[in-house]
PDB file of C-alpha atoms in Angstrom:
ATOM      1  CA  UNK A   9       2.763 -23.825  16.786  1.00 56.00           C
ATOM      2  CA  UNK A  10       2.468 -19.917  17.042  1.00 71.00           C
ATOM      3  CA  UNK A  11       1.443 -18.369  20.153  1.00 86.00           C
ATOM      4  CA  UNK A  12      -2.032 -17.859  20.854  1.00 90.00           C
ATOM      5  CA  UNK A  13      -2.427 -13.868  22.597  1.00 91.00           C
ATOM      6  CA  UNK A  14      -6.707 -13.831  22.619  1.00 94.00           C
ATOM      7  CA  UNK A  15      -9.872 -15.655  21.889  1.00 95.00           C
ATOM      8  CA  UNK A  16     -13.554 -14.050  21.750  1.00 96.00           C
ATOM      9  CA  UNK A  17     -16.701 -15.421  21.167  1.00 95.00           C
ATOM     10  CA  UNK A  18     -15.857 -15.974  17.088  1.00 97.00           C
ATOM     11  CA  UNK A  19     -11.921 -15.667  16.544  1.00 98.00           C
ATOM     12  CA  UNK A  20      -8.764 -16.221  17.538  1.00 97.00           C
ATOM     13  CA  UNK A  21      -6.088 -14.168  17.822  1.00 97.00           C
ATOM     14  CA  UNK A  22      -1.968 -15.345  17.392  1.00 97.00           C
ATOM     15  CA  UNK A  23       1.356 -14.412  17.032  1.00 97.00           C
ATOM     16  CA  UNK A  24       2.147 -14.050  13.199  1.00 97.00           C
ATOM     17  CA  UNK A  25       4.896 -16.329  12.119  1.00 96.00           C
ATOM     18  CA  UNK A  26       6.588 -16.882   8.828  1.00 97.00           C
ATOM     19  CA  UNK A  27       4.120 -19.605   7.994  1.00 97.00           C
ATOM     20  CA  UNK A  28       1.964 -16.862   7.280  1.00 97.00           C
ATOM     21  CA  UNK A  29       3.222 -15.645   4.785  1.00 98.00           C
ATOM     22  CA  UNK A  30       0.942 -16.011   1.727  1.00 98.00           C
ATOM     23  CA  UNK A  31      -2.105 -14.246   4.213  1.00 98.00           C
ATOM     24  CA  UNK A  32       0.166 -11.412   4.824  1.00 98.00           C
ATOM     25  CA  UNK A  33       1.070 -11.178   0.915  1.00 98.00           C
ATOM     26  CA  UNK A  34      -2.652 -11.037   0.117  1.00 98.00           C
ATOM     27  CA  UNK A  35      -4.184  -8.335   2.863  1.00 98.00           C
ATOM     28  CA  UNK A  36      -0.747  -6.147   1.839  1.00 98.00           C
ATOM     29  CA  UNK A  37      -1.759  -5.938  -1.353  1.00 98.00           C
ATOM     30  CA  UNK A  38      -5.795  -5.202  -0.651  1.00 97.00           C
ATOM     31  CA  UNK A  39      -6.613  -2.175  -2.686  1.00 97.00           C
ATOM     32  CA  UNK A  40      -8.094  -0.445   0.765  1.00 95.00           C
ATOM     33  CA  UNK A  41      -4.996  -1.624   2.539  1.00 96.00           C
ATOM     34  CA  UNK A  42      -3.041   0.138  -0.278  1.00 97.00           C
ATOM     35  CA  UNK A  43      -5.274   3.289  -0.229  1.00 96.00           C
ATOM     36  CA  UNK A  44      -5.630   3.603   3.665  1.00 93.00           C
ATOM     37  CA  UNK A  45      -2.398   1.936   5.075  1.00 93.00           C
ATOM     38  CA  UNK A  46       0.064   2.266   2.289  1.00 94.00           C
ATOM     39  CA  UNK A  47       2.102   0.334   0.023  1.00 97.00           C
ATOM     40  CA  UNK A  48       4.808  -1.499   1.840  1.00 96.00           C
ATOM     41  CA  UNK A  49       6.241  -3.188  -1.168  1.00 97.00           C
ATOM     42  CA  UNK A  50       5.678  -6.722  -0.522  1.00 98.00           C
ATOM     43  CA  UNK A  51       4.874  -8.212  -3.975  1.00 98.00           C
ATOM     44  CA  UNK A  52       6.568 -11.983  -3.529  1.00 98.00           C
ATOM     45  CA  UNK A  53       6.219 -14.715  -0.539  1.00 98.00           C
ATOM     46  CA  UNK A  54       9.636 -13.462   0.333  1.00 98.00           C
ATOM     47  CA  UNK A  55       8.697  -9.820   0.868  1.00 98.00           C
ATOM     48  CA  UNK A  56       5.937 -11.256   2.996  1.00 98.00           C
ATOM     49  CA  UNK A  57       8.390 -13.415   5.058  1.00 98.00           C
ATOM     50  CA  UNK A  58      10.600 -10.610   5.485  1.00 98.00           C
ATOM     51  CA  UNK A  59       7.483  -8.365   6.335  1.00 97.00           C
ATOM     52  CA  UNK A  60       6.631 -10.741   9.016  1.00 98.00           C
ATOM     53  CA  UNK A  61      10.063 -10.777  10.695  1.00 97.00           C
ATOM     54  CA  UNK A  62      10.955  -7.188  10.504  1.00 97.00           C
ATOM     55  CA  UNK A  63       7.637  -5.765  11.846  1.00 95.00           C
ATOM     56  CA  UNK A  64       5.554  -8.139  13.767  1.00 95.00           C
ATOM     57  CA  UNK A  65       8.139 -10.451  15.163  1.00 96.00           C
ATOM     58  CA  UNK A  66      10.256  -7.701  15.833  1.00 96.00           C
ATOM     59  CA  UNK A  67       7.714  -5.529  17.514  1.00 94.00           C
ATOM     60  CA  UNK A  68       7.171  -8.894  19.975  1.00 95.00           C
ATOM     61  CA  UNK A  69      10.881  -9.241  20.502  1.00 95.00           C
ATOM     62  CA  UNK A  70      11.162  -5.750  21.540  1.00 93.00           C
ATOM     63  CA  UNK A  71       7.876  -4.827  23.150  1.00 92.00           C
ATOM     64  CA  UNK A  72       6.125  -8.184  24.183  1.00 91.00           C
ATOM     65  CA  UNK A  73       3.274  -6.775  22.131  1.00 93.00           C
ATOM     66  CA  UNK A  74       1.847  -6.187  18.304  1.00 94.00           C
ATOM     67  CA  UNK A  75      -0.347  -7.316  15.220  1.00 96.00           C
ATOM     68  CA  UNK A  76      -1.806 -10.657  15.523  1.00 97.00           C
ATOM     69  CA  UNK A  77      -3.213 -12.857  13.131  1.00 98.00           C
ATOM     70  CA  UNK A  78      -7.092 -13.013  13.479  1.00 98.00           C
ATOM     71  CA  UNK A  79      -8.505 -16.385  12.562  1.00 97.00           C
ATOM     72  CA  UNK A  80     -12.253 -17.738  13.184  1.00 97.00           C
ATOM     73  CA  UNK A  81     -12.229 -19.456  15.774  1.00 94.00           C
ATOM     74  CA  UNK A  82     -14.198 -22.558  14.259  1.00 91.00           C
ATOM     75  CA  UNK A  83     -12.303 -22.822  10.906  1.00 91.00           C
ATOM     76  CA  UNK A  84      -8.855 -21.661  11.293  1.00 89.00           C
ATOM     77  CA  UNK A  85      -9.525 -19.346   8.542  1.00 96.00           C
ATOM     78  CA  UNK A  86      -6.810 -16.098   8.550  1.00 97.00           C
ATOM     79  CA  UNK A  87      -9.255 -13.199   7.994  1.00 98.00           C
ATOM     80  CA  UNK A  88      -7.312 -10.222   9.219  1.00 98.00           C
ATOM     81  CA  UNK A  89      -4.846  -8.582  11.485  1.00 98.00           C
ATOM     82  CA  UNK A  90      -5.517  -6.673  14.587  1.00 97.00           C
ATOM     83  CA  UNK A  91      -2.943  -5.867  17.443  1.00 96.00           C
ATOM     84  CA  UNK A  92      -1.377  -2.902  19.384  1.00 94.00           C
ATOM     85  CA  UNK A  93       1.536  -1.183  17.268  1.00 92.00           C
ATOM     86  CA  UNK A  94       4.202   1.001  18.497  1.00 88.00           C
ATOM     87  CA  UNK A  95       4.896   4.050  16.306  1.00 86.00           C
ATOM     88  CA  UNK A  96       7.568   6.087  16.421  1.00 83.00           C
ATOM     89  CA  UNK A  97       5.260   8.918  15.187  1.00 86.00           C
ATOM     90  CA  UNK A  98       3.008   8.761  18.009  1.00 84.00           C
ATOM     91  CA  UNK A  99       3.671   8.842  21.976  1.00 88.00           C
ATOM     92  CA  UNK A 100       1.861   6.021  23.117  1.00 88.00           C
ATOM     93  CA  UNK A 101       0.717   2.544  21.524  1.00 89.00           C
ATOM     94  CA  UNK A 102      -1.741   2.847  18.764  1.00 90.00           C
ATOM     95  CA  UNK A 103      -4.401   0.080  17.667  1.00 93.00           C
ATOM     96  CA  UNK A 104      -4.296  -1.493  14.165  1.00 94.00           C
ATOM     97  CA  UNK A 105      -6.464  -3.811  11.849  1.00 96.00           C
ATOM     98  CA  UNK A 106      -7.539  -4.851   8.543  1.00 97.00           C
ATOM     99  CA  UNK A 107      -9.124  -7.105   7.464  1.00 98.00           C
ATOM    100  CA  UNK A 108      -9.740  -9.359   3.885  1.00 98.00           C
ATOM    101  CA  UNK A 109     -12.522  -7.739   1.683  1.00 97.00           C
ATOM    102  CA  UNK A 110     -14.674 -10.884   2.645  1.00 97.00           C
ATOM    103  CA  UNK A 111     -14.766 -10.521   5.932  1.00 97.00           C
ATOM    104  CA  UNK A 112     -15.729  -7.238   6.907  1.00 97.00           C
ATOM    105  CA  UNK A 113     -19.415  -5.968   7.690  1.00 97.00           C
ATOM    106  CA  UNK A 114     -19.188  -8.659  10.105  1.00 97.00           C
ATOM    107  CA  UNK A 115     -18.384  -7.260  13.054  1.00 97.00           C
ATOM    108  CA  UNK A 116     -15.366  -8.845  13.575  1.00 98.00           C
ATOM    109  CA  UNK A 117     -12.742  -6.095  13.372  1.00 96.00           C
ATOM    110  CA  UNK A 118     -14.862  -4.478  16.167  1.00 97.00           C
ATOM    111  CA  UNK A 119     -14.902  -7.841  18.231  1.00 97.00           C
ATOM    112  CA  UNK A 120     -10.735  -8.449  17.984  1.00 97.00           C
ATOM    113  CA  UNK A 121     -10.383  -4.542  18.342  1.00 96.00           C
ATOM    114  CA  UNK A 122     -12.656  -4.812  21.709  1.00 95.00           C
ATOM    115  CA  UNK A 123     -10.192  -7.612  22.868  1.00 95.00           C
ATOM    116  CA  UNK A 124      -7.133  -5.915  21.963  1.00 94.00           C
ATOM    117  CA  UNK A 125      -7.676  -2.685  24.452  1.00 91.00           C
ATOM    118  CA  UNK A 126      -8.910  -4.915  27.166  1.00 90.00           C
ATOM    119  CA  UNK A 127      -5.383  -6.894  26.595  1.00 86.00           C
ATOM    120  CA  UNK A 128      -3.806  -3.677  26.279  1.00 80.00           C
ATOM    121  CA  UNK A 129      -5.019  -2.333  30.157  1.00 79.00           C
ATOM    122  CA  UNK A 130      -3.838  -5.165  31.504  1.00 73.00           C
ATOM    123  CA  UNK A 131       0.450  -5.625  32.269  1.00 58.00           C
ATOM    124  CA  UNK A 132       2.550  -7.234  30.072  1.00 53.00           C
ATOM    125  CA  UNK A 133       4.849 -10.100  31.938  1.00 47.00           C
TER     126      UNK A 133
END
């Protein structure tokens, strides 16, 4: 069972694992995700396993923090991503989501967002 990090009213937010790796394959490949975020090359379950291990995982490992899975709460349903990411490019920890083309207008990438800087303020053991 992956690590749970947050819950809100609606969702739940997790560790990504492996096991996700067909969610990951699909919002990679979402034409905003492409246009916004950037191709990242992951075109096979694979890629997205690899994905998985060399960013999120990795980002854990090394920081104790990054993207986690966003599910709703009462379904289990994988709807997007949202999490605090590192980048080298920038001196201090960035926020980062996206979410499946169903999901959003819903107010749920402001809801995990929301959750994810109050996490953030608070110290990492």
């Amino acid at each position: 069972m992956t690590m749970r990090v947050l819950e809100t009213e609606r969702l739940v937010l997790r560790r990504l694992s492996v096991e996700d790796s067909e969610f990951i394959l699909e919002i990679l490949n979402d034409p905003l995700w492409l246009r916004f975020i950037g191709d990242k090359g992951v075109r096979t379950l694979d890629d997205a396993r690899e994905y998985i291990l060399k960013n999120p995982v990795a980002m854990y490992e090394r920081f104790g923090f990054g993207l986690y899975l966003v599910e709703l709460k009462e379904k289990s349903v994988s709807i997007g991503i949202c999490g605090l990411i590192k980048r080298d490019s920038l001196e201090d920890v960035d926020i980062g989501f996206a979410f499946l083309p169903k999901f959003r207008g819903k107010g749920y990438a402001y809801e995990s967002a929301s959750a994810v800087m109050m996490y953030g303020e608070e110290p990492l053991a």
